[in-house]
Amino acid sequence: ILNVEQSPQSLHVQEGDSTNFTCSFPSSNFYALHWYRWETAKSPEALFVMTLNGDEKKKGRISATLNTKEGYSYLYIKGSQPEDSATYLCAFRPNAGNMLTFGGGTRLMVKP
Amino acid sequence: DAGVIQSPRHEVTEMGQEVTLRCKPISGHDYLFWYRQTMMRGLELLIYFNNNVPIDDSGMPEDRFSAKMPNASFSTLKIQPSEPRDSAVYFCASSFGGAYRYGYTFGSGTRLTVV
């Protein structure tokens, strides 16, 4: 069983705050790390797919970094807005097989 | 493309009945995945197919669960007989190749309630 952990489990911030959360995953047999955004009553949507150590990806106010040697990735949101409220999932893909193991998610709530 | 299409959106059934969940992946995607989401275990992979062939079904809970993909545009997940502990949201997802760039595309899910 692959251990993919996310912290914190939930986070409440004020509109305009910047925030970040962590995904930790096995550092061996790494192939890719995915980030998904999951709004209530919808389905998860892919944000980033990261494959190289030191990768940094950005989409608008959201960015992510990757450290495969130590097995962690950070997701940053700059100037949080209420519409950023969602659960953010990371998922680890090992070398063998095209299957993702998901972390438990970080639930972000942004208050106006 | 309309995305990954799942049906039904909601299913309520009595314990012991057979339940069939359906999925139409995105045209051209060669991988299809079935996930189950519960409060206790989060999103867990049940089975995945590559080019309609089941590759890994180690996540299928027990013999009551079966999945098929008769062609590139259709897959089913069947539970027979259903039990209350099967109540969950079941997601289907598809991807092209190794999902190197775009990740998985998920359907809207089927919320199953077994009473």
CSV table of C-alpha atoms in Angstrom, one decimal:
chain,number,residue,atom,x,y,z
A,1,ILE,CA,0.0,0.0,0.0
A,2,LEU,CA,1.4,3.4,-1.0
A,3,ASN,CA,1.4,6.1,1.6
A,4,VAL,CA,0.3,9.5,0.3
A,5,GLU,CA,-0.4,12.0,3.0
A,6,GLN,CA,-1.7,15.5,2.8
A,7,SER,CA,-1.6,18.2,5.5
A,8,PRO,CA,-3.5,19.9,6.9
A,9,GLN,CA,-6.8,18.1,6.5
A,10,SER,CA,-8.6,21.4,6.4
A,11,LEU,CA,-7.8,25.1,6.4
A,12,HIS,CA,-9.9,28.2,6.9
A,13,VAL,CA,-8.4,31.4,5.5
A,14,GLN,CA,-9.6,35.0,4.9
A,15,GLU,CA,-10.0,36.3,1.4
A,16,GLY,CA,-6.7,37.8,0.3
A,17,ASP,CA,-4.6,35.5,2.4
A,18,SER,CA,-1.9,33.3,0.7
A,19,THR,CA,-1.8,29.7,1.8
A,20,ASN,CA,0.0,26.5,1.1
A,21,PHE,CA,-0.4,22.8,1.9
A,22,THR,CA,1.7,19.7,1.7
A,23,CYS,CA,1.6,16.4,0.0
A,24,SER,CA,4.1,13.7,1.0
A,25,PHE,CA,4.7,10.5,-1.0
A,26,PRO,CA,7.1,7.6,-1.4
A,27,SER,CA,10.5,8.9,-2.7
A,28,SER,CA,11.3,5.6,-4.4
A,29,ASN,CA,9.9,4.4,-7.7
A,30,PHE,CA,8.6,7.9,-8.5
A,31,TYR,CA,7.0,8.5,-11.8
A,32,ALA,CA,4.6,11.5,-11.4
A,33,LEU,CA,2.7,13.6,-8.9
A,34,HIS,CA,-0.7,15.0,-9.8
A,35,TRP,CA,-2.7,17.8,-8.2
A,36,TYR,CA,-6.5,18.0,-8.5
A,37,ARG,CA,-9.0,20.5,-7.4
A,38,TRP,CA,-12.4,19.1,-6.3
A,39,GLU,CA,-15.3,21.4,-5.7
A,40,THR,CA,-18.3,20.2,-3.7
A,41,ALA,CA,-20.8,18.3,-5.8
A,42,LYS,CA,-18.5,18.3,-8.8
A,43,SER,CA,-15.7,15.9,-10.0
A,44,PRO,CA,-12.0,16.3,-9.4
A,45,GLU,CA,-10.3,18.4,-12.1
A,46,ALA,CA,-6.6,18.2,-12.9
A,47,LEU,CA,-4.4,21.2,-12.0
A,48,PHE,CA,-0.9,19.9,-12.5
A,49,VAL,CA,1.1,16.9,-13.5
A,50,MET,CA,4.7,17.0,-12.3
A,51,THR,CA,7.4,14.6,-13.2
A,52,LEU,CA,10.8,16.1,-12.6
A,53,ASN,CA,12.6,16.9,-9.3
A,54,GLY,CA,12.6,20.6,-8.9
A,55,ASP,CA,9.5,21.1,-11.1
A,56,GLU,CA,7.5,24.2,-10.5
A,57,LYS,CA,4.2,24.7,-12.2
A,58,LYS,CA,1.8,27.7,-12.2
A,59,LYS,CA,-1.7,28.3,-13.2
A,60,GLY,CA,-3.0,31.8,-12.4
A,61,ARG,CA,-2.6,32.3,-8.6
A,62,ILE,CA,-2.0,28.6,-7.9
A,63,SER,CA,1.5,27.1,-8.1
A,64,ALA,CA,3.2,23.9,-7.1
A,65,THR,CA,6.7,22.6,-6.4
A,66,LEU,CA,8.1,19.1,-6.4
A,67,ASN,CA,10.9,17.4,-4.5
A,68,THR,CA,11.1,13.8,-5.5
A,69,LYS,CA,14.3,13.0,-3.5
A,70,GLU,CA,12.6,13.8,-0.2
A,71,GLY,CA,9.1,12.9,-1.3
A,72,TYR,CA,7.0,16.1,-1.0
A,73,SER,CA,5.2,18.6,-3.0
A,74,TYR,CA,3.7,22.0,-2.0
A,75,LEU,CA,0.7,23.7,-3.5
A,76,TYR,CA,0.5,27.5,-3.0
A,77,ILE,CA,-2.4,29.8,-3.5
A,78,LYS,CA,-1.6,33.5,-3.7
A,79,GLY,CA,-4.4,35.9,-2.6
A,80,SER,CA,-7.1,33.3,-1.9
A,81,GLN,CA,-10.5,34.1,-3.2
A,82,PRO,CA,-13.9,32.5,-2.1
A,83,GLU,CA,-14.0,30.6,-5.4
A,84,ASP,CA,-10.8,28.8,-4.4
A,85,SER,CA,-12.8,27.0,-1.7
A,86,ALA,CA,-12.5,23.3,-2.6
A,87,THR,CA,-10.7,20.1,-1.7
A,88,TYR,CA,-7.2,19.9,-3.1
A,89,LEU,CA,-6.0,16.3,-3.8
A,90,CYS,CA,-2.6,15.1,-4.7
A,91,ALA,CA,-2.0,11.7,-6.3
A,92,PHE,CA,1.2,9.7,-6.7
A,93,ARG,CA,2.0,7.6,-9.7
A,94,PRO,CA,4.8,5.0,-9.3
A,95,ASN,CA,7.0,3.7,-12.1
A,96,ALA,CA,5.0,0.5,-12.5
A,97,GLY,CA,1.5,0.9,-14.0
A,98,ASN,CA,-0.6,3.9,-14.9
A,99,MET,CA,-2.5,4.2,-11.7
A,100,LEU,CA,-2.8,7.0,-9.1
A,101,THR,CA,-2.9,6.7,-5.4
A,102,PHE,CA,-4.7,9.7,-3.9
A,103,GLY,CA,-4.0,11.4,-0.7
A,104,GLY,CA,-6.9,12.3,1.7
A,105,GLY,CA,-7.0,15.9,0.5
A,106,THR,CA,-6.8,19.3,2.0
A,107,ARG,CA,-10.2,21.1,2.3
A,108,LEU,CA,-9.7,24.8,1.9
A,109,MET,CA,-12.4,27.3,2.9
A,110,VAL,CA,-11.9,31.0,2.0
A,111,LYS,CA,-14.1,33.4,3.9
A,112,PRO,CA,-15.1,36.7,2.1
B,1,ASP,CA,-16.2,16.3,-26.3
B,2,ALA,CA,-18.8,16.0,-23.5
B,3,GLY,CA,-16.3,14.6,-21.1
B,4,VAL,CA,-16.5,11.4,-19.2
B,5,ILE,CA,-20.2,10.4,-18.8
B,6,GLN,CA,-21.5,8.3,-16.0
B,7,SER,CA,-25.0,7.0,-15.3
B,8,PRO,CA,-27.0,7.0,-13.3
B,9,ARG,CA,-26.1,10.1,-11.2
B,10,HIS,CA,-27.9,8.6,-8.2
B,11,GLU,CA,-28.9,5.1,-7.4
B,12,VAL,CA,-30.9,3.8,-4.4
B,13,THR,CA,-31.3,0.1,-4.1
B,14,GLU,CA,-32.2,-2.5,-1.6
B,15,MET,CA,-29.7,-4.8,-0.1
B,16,GLY,CA,-29.3,-7.9,-2.2
B,17,GLN,CA,-30.2,-6.3,-5.5
B,18,GLU,CA,-27.8,-6.1,-8.5
B,19,VAL,CA,-26.5,-2.7,-9.3
B,20,THR,CA,-24.9,-1.7,-12.6
B,21,LEU,CA,-23.0,1.6,-13.0
B,22,ARG,CA,-22.1,2.8,-16.5
B,23,CYS,CA,-19.3,4.9,-17.9
B,24,LYS,CA,-18.5,6.4,-21.3
B,25,PRO,CA,-14.9,7.6,-21.5
B,26,ILE,CA,-13.6,10.5,-23.6
B,27,SER,CA,-13.2,9.4,-27.2
B,28,GLY,CA,-9.5,8.6,-27.9
B,29,HIS,CA,-8.6,7.9,-24.3
B,30,ASP,CA,-7.0,4.5,-23.9
B,31,TYR,CA,-7.1,4.2,-20.1
B,32,LEU,CA,-10.2,3.9,-18.0
B,33,PHE,CA,-10.3,3.8,-14.2
B,34,TRP,CA,-13.0,3.1,-11.6
B,35,TYR,CA,-12.6,4.7,-8.2
B,36,ARG,CA,-14.7,4.7,-5.1
B,37,GLN,CA,-14.9,7.6,-2.7
B,38,THR,CA,-15.9,7.1,1.0
B,39,MET,CA,-15.4,9.2,4.0
B,40,MET,CA,-13.3,6.6,5.7
B,41,ARG,CA,-11.0,5.7,2.8
B,42,GLY,CA,-11.1,8.7,0.4
B,43,LEU,CA,-10.6,7.9,-3.3
B,44,GLU,CA,-9.5,4.4,-3.8
B,45,LEU,CA,-8.8,2.7,-7.1
B,46,LEU,CA,-11.0,-0.4,-7.8
B,47,ILE,CA,-9.8,-1.4,-11.3
B,48,TYR,CA,-8.3,0.0,-14.4
B,49,PHE,CA,-8.3,-0.9,-18.1
B,50,ASN,CA,-5.9,-0.2,-20.9
B,51,ASN,CA,-7.3,-0.6,-24.5
B,52,ASN,CA,-10.3,-2.4,-23.0
B,53,VAL,CA,-8.2,-5.0,-21.2
B,54,PRO,CA,-8.3,-5.1,-17.3
B,55,ILE,CA,-4.8,-4.4,-16.1
B,56,ASP,CA,-5.1,-4.2,-12.3
B,57,ASP,CA,-8.2,-5.3,-10.3
B,58,SER,CA,-6.5,-5.6,-7.0
B,59,GLY,CA,-8.6,-2.9,-5.5
B,60,MET,CA,-11.9,-4.7,-6.2
B,61,PRO,CA,-13.3,-5.4,-2.7
B,62,GLU,CA,-14.5,-8.9,-3.3
B,63,ASP,CA,-16.2,-11.2,-5.7
B,64,ARG,CA,-19.4,-9.3,-5.6
B,65,PHE,CA,-17.8,-6.6,-7.7
B,66,SER,CA,-17.1,-7.1,-11.4
B,67,ALA,CA,-16.2,-4.7,-14.2
B,68,LYS,CA,-16.2,-5.0,-17.9
B,69,MET,CA,-15.1,-2.9,-20.9
B,70,PRO,CA,-16.6,-4.5,-24.0
B,71,ASN,CA,-15.4,-1.7,-26.3
B,72,ALA,CA,-13.5,1.6,-26.2
B,73,SER,CA,-16.5,3.7,-25.5
B,74,PHE,CA,-18.2,1.8,-22.7
B,75,SER,CA,-17.5,0.3,-19.3
B,76,THR,CA,-19.7,-1.1,-16.5
B,77,LEU,CA,-19.1,-1.8,-12.8
B,78,LYS,CA,-21.5,-4.3,-11.4
B,79,ILE,CA,-22.2,-5.2,-7.8
B,80,GLN,CA,-24.2,-8.4,-7.1
B,81,PRO,CA,-25.5,-8.7,-4.5
B,82,SER,CA,-25.2,-5.2,-3.1
B,83,GLU,CA,-24.7,-4.5,0.6
B,84,PRO,CA,-25.2,-1.3,2.7
B,85,ARG,CA,-21.4,-1.0,3.1
B,86,ASP,CA,-21.1,-0.5,-0.7
B,87,SER,CA,-22.8,2.9,-0.3
B,88,ALA,CA,-20.3,5.4,-1.7
B,89,VAL,CA,-19.7,7.7,-4.7
B,90,TYR,CA,-18.3,5.7,-7.6
B,91,PHE,CA,-16.2,7.7,-10.1
B,92,CYS,CA,-15.0,6.7,-13.6
B,93,ALA,CA,-12.0,8.5,-15.1
B,94,SER,CA,-10.2,8.2,-18.4
B,95,SER,CA,-6.8,9.3,-19.7
B,96,PHE,CA,-4.7,9.3,-22.8
B,97,GLY,CA,-1.5,7.3,-22.5
B,98,GLY,CA,0.2,7.9,-19.2
B,99,ALA,CA,-1.6,11.1,-18.4
B,100,TYR,CA,1.8,12.8,-18.6
B,101,ARG,CA,0.4,16.3,-19.3
B,102,TYR,CA,-3.3,16.5,-18.6
B,103,GLY,CA,-3.9,14.0,-15.8
B,104,TYR,CA,-7.2,12.1,-15.5
B,105,THR,CA,-10.6,13.4,-16.6
B,106,PHE,CA,-13.2,12.3,-14.1
B,107,GLY,CA,-16.9,11.8,-14.6
B,108,SER,CA,-19.5,13.3,-12.3
B,109,GLY,CA,-19.8,10.2,-10.3
B,110,THR,CA,-22.6,7.9,-9.3
B,111,ARG,CA,-23.9,8.2,-5.7
B,112,LEU,CA,-24.9,4.7,-4.6
B,113,THR,CA,-27.1,4.2,-1.6
B,114,VAL,CA,-27.9,0.6,-0.5
B,115,VAL,CA,-30.6,0.4,2.1
